[in-house]
């Protein structure tokens, strides 16, 4: 059989696009031998085609005209690694409608429009791959789509934002405040000038929406994901957490609860001994529980040009294999429209409260009576430090509804004998 050919248009030649282009150009022959398909990089779309590039492309390959890719009937696949919601989403839709396969690393588009684009691709009989949109080089999407397909997935718990994991690690290990830890993250190339996407949990919520959509075959929009960032974590909490046997992590959690789903991103006290407690630096890790497989842990580099290119080119090679097999029918996933996200109020979780209270008799009784009235049962209560007038007091609870836990926090903080509830964190 003569080798088939897959002609590729690449949108974006930045951190990820440069690595993808380099790999395709340098490994063309090896990939042709491996798959029996010639992966040919034909055109590359950028904003500024005269700017010097890190990768040397054959003359005439660069363009700033989207139609050079999107309206070229010779191109069979468009690789979108430009980023942002628009015009990336429109380009992907146009490519799909004109019968081109799409490979993307774009978490914003896939989180907000993934199910609709996947259904469109199914109707157009083309493939839409997005392994690189979550977890950089970690094979997550293909793991859910292929290797864990036999399972009912029960739970996905992830350290999925490298920037905040690095920052929380530095706060825990070096006693830094948030701003100092962020400055270190910036110097190490892990944080943007404006870190709010990471610090406020937006990035993790988008990635969780994508993972939950694939793992549970539900339409989980990022706006449905409950989200709290790491701004409320105080350096003292890391010390107390460690004394109690926990690490503080920003977790993305999705879980099946009867006919609904939990989907939430917030800081969590993770017990020492849990695999996610020891995820260091900017690495990512995803812990999955399936009814057949049990527990699975996937971890690795969650960002960076080369790990992300590994996922993008991996998707292209999988597409090449399907071209080689002459796959004729490509269907969309069937989403379960009954499976909706549970309001955070109804989620049951454990919590950690740190309160500053008057150091005197009767204070704890007043606090505990509120816990009792709200039906929140106390697992541990420890007085930490006292300056004679105020005492620091840490409580952990047994599982209760998040609404009851937050009402408890609110009512305790209004007590005259309470200076403040300094921290309120959930416990895994
Ligand atoms: N970097 C990572 O570690 C990483 C990890 C996982 C996923 N991703 C995702 O991968 C994608 C690319 O990220 P990146 O870090 O490679 O971005 P980047 O370095 O900023 O590069 C973006 C590229 O896209 C081009 N571009 C942007 N808007 C365009 C438009 N409207 N029309 C044509 N070209 C356009 C830019 O052109 P010019 O060069 O002319 O400006 C540039 O070449 C994003 O979706 C990102 O979320 C990145």
Coordinates of C-alpha atoms and ligand atoms in Angstrom, one line a residue:
X1 CA 0.0 0.0 0.0
X2 CA 1.6 3.4 -0.9
X3 CA 2.1 5.7 2.1
X4 CA -0.8 8.0 2.7
X5 CA -0.3 11.7 3.5
X6 CA -1.7 14.0 6.2
X7 CA -1.2 17.7 5.2
X8 CA -1.1 19.9 8.3
X9 CA -1.9 23.6 8.8
X10 CA -0.5 25.0 12.1
X11 CA -2.1 28.0 13.8
X12 CA 0.5 29.5 16.3
X13 CA 4.3 29.4 16.4
X14 CA 4.9 30.4 20.0
X15 CA 6.1 28.2 22.9
X16 CA 4.1 25.2 21.9
X17 CA 3.8 25.8 18.1
X18 CA 7.6 26.1 17.7
X19 CA 8.1 22.7 19.4
X20 CA 5.4 21.1 17.3
X21 CA 6.8 22.5 14.1
X22 CA 10.4 21.4 15.0
X23 CA 9.3 17.9 15.8
X24 CA 7.2 17.5 12.7
X25 CA 10.1 18.8 10.5
X26 CA 12.8 16.8 12.2
X27 CA 11.0 13.5 12.7
X28 CA 9.0 13.4 9.5
X29 CA 10.8 10.3 8.2
X30 CA 10.7 8.5 11.6
X31 CA 7.0 9.2 11.9
X32 CA 6.3 8.1 8.3
X33 CA 8.1 4.8 9.0
X34 CA 6.2 4.4 12.3
X35 CA 2.7 5.1 11.0
X36 CA 2.9 4.6 7.3
X37 CA 1.6 8.1 6.9
X38 CA 3.6 11.1 5.8
X39 CA 2.9 14.0 8.2
X40 CA 3.6 17.1 6.1
X41 CA 3.6 20.6 7.7
X42 CA 2.3 22.8 4.9
X43 CA 1.3 26.2 6.3
X44 CA 1.8 28.1 9.6
X45 CA -0.5 31.0 10.6
X46 CA 0.9 33.7 12.9
X47 CA 0.0 37.3 13.6
X48 CA 3.4 38.7 12.5
X49 CA 5.1 36.7 9.7
X50 CA 8.2 38.9 9.5
X51 CA 9.2 38.5 13.2
X52 CA 12.3 36.3 13.7
X53 CA 11.4 32.8 14.8
X54 CA 13.2 30.2 16.9
X55 CA 12.4 27.5 14.3
X56 CA 13.7 27.7 10.7
X57 CA 10.7 27.0 8.3
X58 CA 10.9 26.5 4.6
X59 CA 10.4 29.7 2.6
X60 CA 6.7 30.7 2.1
X61 CA 5.3 28.5 4.9
X62 CA 4.4 31.4 7.2
X63 CA 1.3 33.4 6.6
X64 CA -0.8 35.9 8.5
X65 CA -3.9 35.2 6.4
X66 CA -6.3 32.7 8.1
X67 CA -7.9 31.8 4.7
X68 CA -4.5 30.4 3.5
X69 CA -5.1 27.5 6.0
X70 CA -8.8 27.4 6.5
X71 CA -9.8 27.6 2.9
X72 CA -7.1 25.4 1.5
X73 CA -8.8 22.1 0.4
X74 CA -5.4 20.4 0.4
X75 CA -5.0 20.6 4.1
X76 CA -6.6 17.7 6.0
X77 CA -5.8 18.8 9.6
X78 CA -5.5 22.1 11.4
X79 CA -3.5 22.2 14.6
X80 CA -4.6 25.2 16.8
X81 CA -1.9 26.3 19.3
X82 CA -2.6 30.0 19.3
X83 CA -4.6 30.2 22.5
X84 CA -7.5 32.5 23.7
X85 CA -11.2 32.0 23.0
X86 CA -11.5 34.1 19.8
X87 CA -10.6 33.9 17.0
X88 CA -9.4 30.3 17.9
X89 CA -12.9 28.9 18.4
X90 CA -14.1 30.4 15.1
X91 CA -11.1 29.0 13.3
X92 CA -11.7 25.5 14.8
X93 CA -15.3 25.6 13.8
X94 CA -14.5 26.7 10.3
X95 CA -11.9 24.0 9.9
X96 CA -14.4 21.3 11.2
X97 CA -17.2 22.6 8.9
X98 CA -14.9 22.3 5.9
X99 CA -14.1 18.7 6.7
X100 CA -10.7 19.2 8.4
X101 CA -9.6 17.3 11.5
X102 CA -8.6 19.6 14.4
X103 CA -5.9 19.1 17.1
X104 CA -5.8 21.8 19.8
X105 CA -4.1 22.7 23.0
X106 CA -6.7 25.3 23.8
X107 CA -8.2 24.8 27.3
X108 CA -10.3 28.0 27.1
X109 CA -12.1 26.9 23.9
X110 CA -12.4 23.3 25.0
X111 CA -13.7 24.2 28.5
X112 CA -16.4 26.5 27.2
X113 CA -17.2 25.0 23.8
X114 CA -15.8 21.5 23.9
X115 CA -19.0 19.5 23.9
X116 CA -20.5 21.6 21.1
X117 CA -17.4 21.4 18.9
X118 CA -17.1 17.6 19.5
X119 CA -20.7 17.2 18.4
X120 CA -20.1 19.4 15.4
X121 CA -17.0 17.3 14.5
X122 CA -19.1 14.1 14.9
X123 CA -21.6 15.5 12.4
X124 CA -18.9 16.6 10.0
X125 CA -17.2 13.1 10.4
X126 CA -13.9 14.5 11.4
X127 CA -11.8 14.1 14.6
X128 CA -11.2 16.8 17.3
X129 CA -8.3 16.0 19.5
X130 CA -7.4 18.0 22.7
X131 CA -5.0 16.0 24.8
X132 CA -2.7 19.0 25.3
X133 CA -5.5 21.2 26.6
X134 CA -5.2 19.7 30.2
X135 CA -2.1 18.7 32.0
X136 CA 0.5 19.5 29.3
X137 CA 2.3 16.3 28.5
X138 CA 0.4 14.0 30.9
X139 CA -1.8 11.6 28.9
X140 CA -5.2 12.3 30.5
X141 CA -7.8 12.6 27.8
X142 CA -6.7 9.5 26.0
X143 CA -6.6 7.6 29.3
X144 CA -10.2 8.5 30.0
X145 CA -11.3 8.0 26.4
X146 CA -9.5 4.6 25.8
X147 CA -7.9 3.0 28.8
X148 CA -10.5 3.7 31.5
X149 CA -13.5 3.4 29.2
X150 CA -14.7 0.2 30.8
X151 CA -15.1 2.0 34.1
X152 CA -17.7 4.1 35.8
X153 CA -15.4 6.9 37.0
X154 CA -16.2 7.7 40.6
X155 CA -13.8 10.5 41.4
X156 CA -11.1 12.7 39.8
X157 CA -8.9 14.7 42.1
X158 CA -6.1 16.8 40.7
X159 CA -3.2 19.1 41.3
X160 CA -3.7 20.7 37.9
X161 CA -2.3 24.2 38.2
X162 CA 1.5 24.1 38.4
X163 CA 1.8 27.8 39.3
X164 CA -0.2 27.6 42.5
X165 CA 1.4 24.3 43.5
X166 CA 4.8 25.9 43.2
X167 CA 3.6 28.9 45.2
X168 CA 1.9 26.9 48.0
X169 CA 5.0 24.7 48.2
X170 CA 7.2 27.8 48.8
X171 CA 4.8 29.2 51.3
X172 CA 4.9 25.9 53.2
X173 CA 8.6 25.2 53.0
X174 CA 10.1 28.7 53.3
X175 CA 7.3 30.5 55.2
X176 CA 6.9 33.0 52.4
X177 CA 3.7 35.2 52.0
X178 CA 1.7 34.9 48.8
X179 CA 3.4 37.9 47.1
X180 CA 7.0 36.7 47.8
X181 CA 6.1 33.2 46.7
X182 CA 4.6 34.6 43.5
X183 CA 7.7 36.7 42.8
X184 CA 9.8 33.5 43.0
X185 CA 7.3 31.7 40.7
X186 CA 7.6 34.6 38.2
X187 CA 11.4 34.5 38.3
X188 CA 11.3 30.7 37.7
X189 CA 9.0 31.3 34.7
X190 CA 6.0 29.6 36.3
X191 CA 3.8 32.7 36.7
X192 CA 2.5 35.4 34.4
X193 CA 2.8 39.1 35.2
X194 CA -0.9 39.0 36.1
X195 CA -1.2 35.7 38.0
X196 CA -5.0 35.9 38.7
X197 CA -5.9 33.2 36.2
X198 CA -3.9 30.8 38.3
X199 CA -4.2 32.3 41.8
X200 CA -8.0 32.7 41.7
X201 CA -8.5 29.2 40.3
X202 CA -9.8 30.1 36.8
X203 CA -7.2 27.9 35.1
X204 CA -7.9 24.9 37.3
X205 CA -11.7 25.3 36.9
X206 CA -11.4 25.3 33.1
X207 CA -9.2 22.2 33.2
X208 CA -11.6 20.5 35.6
X209 CA -14.5 21.3 33.3
X210 CA -12.7 19.5 30.4
X211 CA -11.6 16.5 32.5
X212 CA -15.1 16.1 34.1
X213 CA -16.8 16.3 30.7
X214 CA -14.6 13.5 29.4
X215 CA -14.4 11.4 32.5
X216 CA -18.2 11.5 33.3
X217 CA -19.5 12.3 29.8
X218 CA -21.3 15.2 31.2
X219 CA -21.5 18.8 29.9
X220 CA -19.6 20.6 32.6
X221 CA -19.2 24.3 31.8
X222 CA -16.5 26.1 33.8
X223 CA -19.1 28.5 35.2
X224 CA -20.7 25.5 37.0
X225 CA -17.5 24.7 38.8
X226 CA -17.4 26.1 42.3
X227 CA -14.1 28.1 42.5
X228 CA -12.0 29.6 45.3
X229 CA -8.4 30.5 44.8
X230 CA -5.4 30.5 47.2
X231 CA -5.6 34.2 48.4
X232 CA -7.3 33.1 51.6
X233 CA -4.5 30.8 52.8
X234 CA -2.3 32.3 55.4
X235 CA 1.3 31.3 56.0
X236 CA 0.5 30.1 59.5
X237 CA -2.0 27.6 58.1
X238 CA 0.8 25.6 56.5
X239 CA 2.5 25.2 59.9
X240 CA -0.8 24.2 61.6
X241 CA -1.7 21.9 58.7
X242 CA 1.6 20.1 58.9
X243 CA 1.3 19.7 62.7
X244 CA -2.1 18.1 62.1
X245 CA -0.6 15.8 59.3
X246 CA -1.7 17.7 56.2
X247 CA -0.3 19.6 53.2
X248 CA -2.3 22.5 51.7
X249 CA -3.0 22.1 48.0
X250 CA -5.2 23.8 45.4
X251 CA -7.2 20.8 44.2
X252 CA -9.7 20.3 41.4
X253 CA -12.2 17.7 42.4
X254 CA -15.0 16.1 40.4
X255 CA -17.0 13.2 41.8
X256 CA -20.2 11.3 41.1
X257 CA -22.9 11.7 43.7
X258 CA -26.0 9.5 42.7
X259 CA -27.4 11.3 39.7
X260 CA -25.3 14.4 39.9
X261 CA -21.7 15.6 40.0
X262 CA -19.5 17.5 42.4
X263 CA -17.2 19.9 40.5
X264 CA -15.1 22.3 42.6
X265 CA -11.7 24.0 42.8
X266 CA -10.4 25.3 46.2
X267 CA -7.6 24.9 48.6
X268 CA -7.7 21.6 50.5
X269 CA -5.8 20.1 53.4
X270 CA -4.5 16.8 52.0
X271 CA -3.4 14.1 54.4
X272 CA 0.2 13.1 54.4
X273 CA 0.3 9.7 52.7
X274 CA -2.3 10.7 50.0
X275 CA -0.4 10.6 46.7
X276 CA -1.4 14.2 45.9
X277 CA 0.2 15.5 49.2
X278 CA 3.7 14.9 47.8
X279 CA 3.3 16.6 44.4
X280 CA 6.2 19.0 44.3
X281 CA 6.9 22.3 42.5
X282 CA 5.1 23.0 39.3
X283 CA 4.3 19.4 38.5
X284 CA 0.7 18.2 38.0
X285 CA -0.9 15.0 39.2
X286 CA -4.4 13.5 38.6
X287 CA -5.8 10.8 40.9
X288 CA -8.7 8.8 39.4
X289 CA -11.0 6.3 41.0
X290 CA -12.9 3.9 38.7
X291 CA -15.2 1.1 39.7
X292 CA -13.2 -1.5 37.9
X293 CA -9.6 -0.3 37.9
X294 CA -9.6 1.1 41.5
X295 CA -7.1 3.9 42.0
X296 CA -4.9 5.3 39.3
X297 CA -2.4 8.2 39.6
X298 CA -1.1 10.1 36.5
X299 CA 1.6 12.7 37.0
X300 CA 4.2 14.7 35.1
X301 CA 5.0 18.1 33.6
X302 CA 1.7 20.0 33.3
X303 CA 3.1 22.7 31.0
X304 CA 6.1 23.7 28.9
X305 CA 6.6 23.7 25.1
X306 CA 8.1 20.2 24.8
X307 CA 5.7 18.3 27.1
X308 CA 2.8 20.0 25.5
X309 CA 4.1 19.3 22.0
X310 CA 4.4 15.6 23.1
X311 CA 0.6 15.6 23.5
X312 CA -0.1 17.6 20.3
X313 CA 2.1 15.4 18.1
X314 CA 0.8 12.3 19.9
X315 CA -2.7 13.3 18.8
X316 CA -1.5 13.8 15.2
X317 CA 0.1 10.4 15.2
X318 CA -3.1 8.8 16.5
X319 CA -5.0 10.6 13.7
X320 CA -2.4 9.4 11.2
X321 CA -3.0 5.8 12.4
X322 CA -6.8 6.2 11.9
X323 CA -6.1 7.6 8.4
X324 CA -3.9 4.6 7.7
X325 CA -6.7 2.2 9.0
X326 CA -9.1 4.1 6.6
X327 CA -11.5 4.9 9.4
X328 CA -14.7 6.1 7.7
X329 CA -17.1 6.9 10.5
X330 CA -16.0 9.2 13.3
X331 CA -18.6 9.7 16.0
X332 CA -19.0 12.3 18.8
X333 CA -19.2 11.3 22.4
X334 CA -22.7 10.8 23.8
X335 CA -23.1 13.3 26.7
X336 CA -25.4 12.4 29.6
X337 CA -27.6 15.5 29.8
X338 CA -29.2 14.2 33.1
X339 CA -25.8 14.5 34.9
X340 CA -25.7 18.0 36.3
X341 CA -23.4 19.7 38.8
X342 CA -24.5 19.8 42.4
X343 CA -24.6 23.3 44.1
X344 CA -21.7 23.7 46.5
X345 CA -24.1 24.1 49.4
X346 CA -25.1 20.5 49.0
X347 CA -21.6 19.1 48.8
X348 CA -20.5 17.2 51.9
X349 CA -17.0 17.9 53.1
X350 CA -14.7 18.2 56.1
X351 CA -13.4 21.6 57.2
X352 CA -10.5 23.3 59.1
X353 CA -11.3 26.5 60.9
X354 CA -8.6 28.8 62.4
X355 CA -10.1 31.3 64.9
X356 CA -8.7 34.1 67.0
X357 CA -10.7 34.1 70.2
X358 CA -10.6 35.7 73.7
X359 CA -8.4 33.7 75.9
X360 CA -10.9 33.2 78.7
X361 CA -13.6 30.9 80.2
X362 CA -16.8 30.0 78.4
X363 CA -15.4 31.0 75.0
X364 CA -15.1 27.4 73.6
X365 CA -18.5 26.5 74.9
X366 CA -20.1 29.4 73.0
X367 CA -18.2 28.3 69.8
X368 CA -19.0 24.6 70.2
X369 CA -22.7 25.3 70.7
X370 CA -22.9 26.9 67.2
X371 CA -21.2 23.9 65.7
X372 CA -23.8 21.7 67.5
X373 CA -26.7 23.8 66.4
X374 CA -25.5 23.6 62.8
X375 CA -25.1 19.8 63.0
X376 CA -21.4 20.1 62.4
X377 CA -19.5 17.5 64.4
X378 CA -16.0 18.4 65.6
X379 CA -13.1 15.9 64.9
X380 CA -10.4 17.8 66.7
X381 CA -10.0 21.2 68.5
X382 CA -6.6 22.5 69.5
X383 CA -5.6 25.7 71.1
X384 CA -2.4 26.8 69.4
X385 CA -1.0 30.1 70.6
X386 CA -2.0 32.7 73.2
X387 CA -0.7 36.2 73.9
X388 CA -2.6 36.3 77.2
X389 CA -5.6 38.2 75.6
X390 CA -6.2 36.4 72.3
X391 CA -5.7 32.7 71.6
X392 CA -5.4 31.0 68.3
X393 CA -7.7 28.0 68.1
X394 CA -7.9 25.4 65.3
X395 CA -10.9 23.1 64.7
X396 CA -11.3 20.3 62.2
X397 CA -14.7 18.8 61.5
X398 CA -16.3 15.5 60.4
X399 CA -18.2 15.7 57.1
X400 CA -21.1 18.2 56.9
X401 CA -22.8 20.0 54.1
X402 CA -20.8 23.0 52.8
X403 CA -23.7 25.2 53.6
X404 CA -23.7 24.2 57.3
X405 CA -20.0 24.7 57.4
X406 CA -20.1 28.2 55.9
X407 CA -23.1 29.2 58.2
X408 CA -21.0 28.0 61.2
X409 CA -18.1 30.1 60.1
X410 CA -20.3 33.1 59.6
X411 CA -22.0 32.7 63.0
X412 CA -18.8 32.0 64.9
X413 CA -17.1 35.1 63.4
X414 CA -20.0 37.2 64.7
X415 CA -19.5 36.1 68.4
X416 CA -18.3 38.9 70.6
X417 CA -15.6 36.7 72.0
X418 CA -14.2 35.9 68.6
X419 CA -11.8 38.3 67.0
X420 CA -11.9 36.6 63.5
X421 CA -12.1 33.3 61.7
X422 CA -8.8 33.7 60.0
X423 CA -9.1 30.6 57.7
X424 CA -11.7 28.2 56.6
X425 CA -10.3 25.4 54.4
X426 CA -11.8 22.1 53.3
X427 CA -10.1 18.8 54.3
X428 CA -9.8 15.9 51.9
Ligands
LIG1 N1 2.9 27.2 27.0 C1 2.5 26.1 27.7 O1 3.2 25.6 28.5 C2 1.2 25.5 27.4 C3 0.8 24.3 28.0 C4 -0.4 23.7 27.7 C5 -1.3 24.3 26.8 N2 -0.9 25.5 26.2 C6 -1.8 26.1 25.3 O2 -1.2 26.1 24.0 C7 -1.7 27.3 23.3 C8 -0.5 28.1 22.9 O3 0.3 28.5 24.0 P1 1.7 29.1 23.8 O4 2.3 29.2 25.2 O5 2.5 28.4 22.7 O6 1.3 30.6 23.3 P2 2.3 31.8 22.7 O7 3.7 31.4 23.0 O8 1.7 33.0 23.2 O9 2.1 31.6 21.2 C9 0.9 32.0 20.5 C10 1.1 31.9 19.0 O10 -0.1 32.0 18.4 C11 0.0 33.1 17.4 N3 -1.3 33.7 17.4 C12 -2.0 34.3 18.5 N4 -3.2 34.8 18.1 C13 -3.2 34.6 16.8 C14 -4.2 35.0 15.8 N5 -5.3 35.7 16.2 N6 -4.0 34.7 14.6 C15 -2.8 34.0 14.2 N7 -1.9 33.6 15.1 C16 -2.1 33.9 16.4 C17 1.1 34.0 17.9 O11 1.6 34.7 16.7 P3 2.8 35.7 16.8 O12 4.0 34.8 17.1 O13 2.9 36.3 15.5 O14 2.5 36.6 17.9 C18 2.1 33.0 18.5 O15 2.9 32.4 17.4 C19 -2.6 28.0 24.3 O16 -3.9 27.6 24.1 C20 -2.2 27.5 25.6 O17 -3.2 27.6 26.6 C21 0.3 26.1 26.5

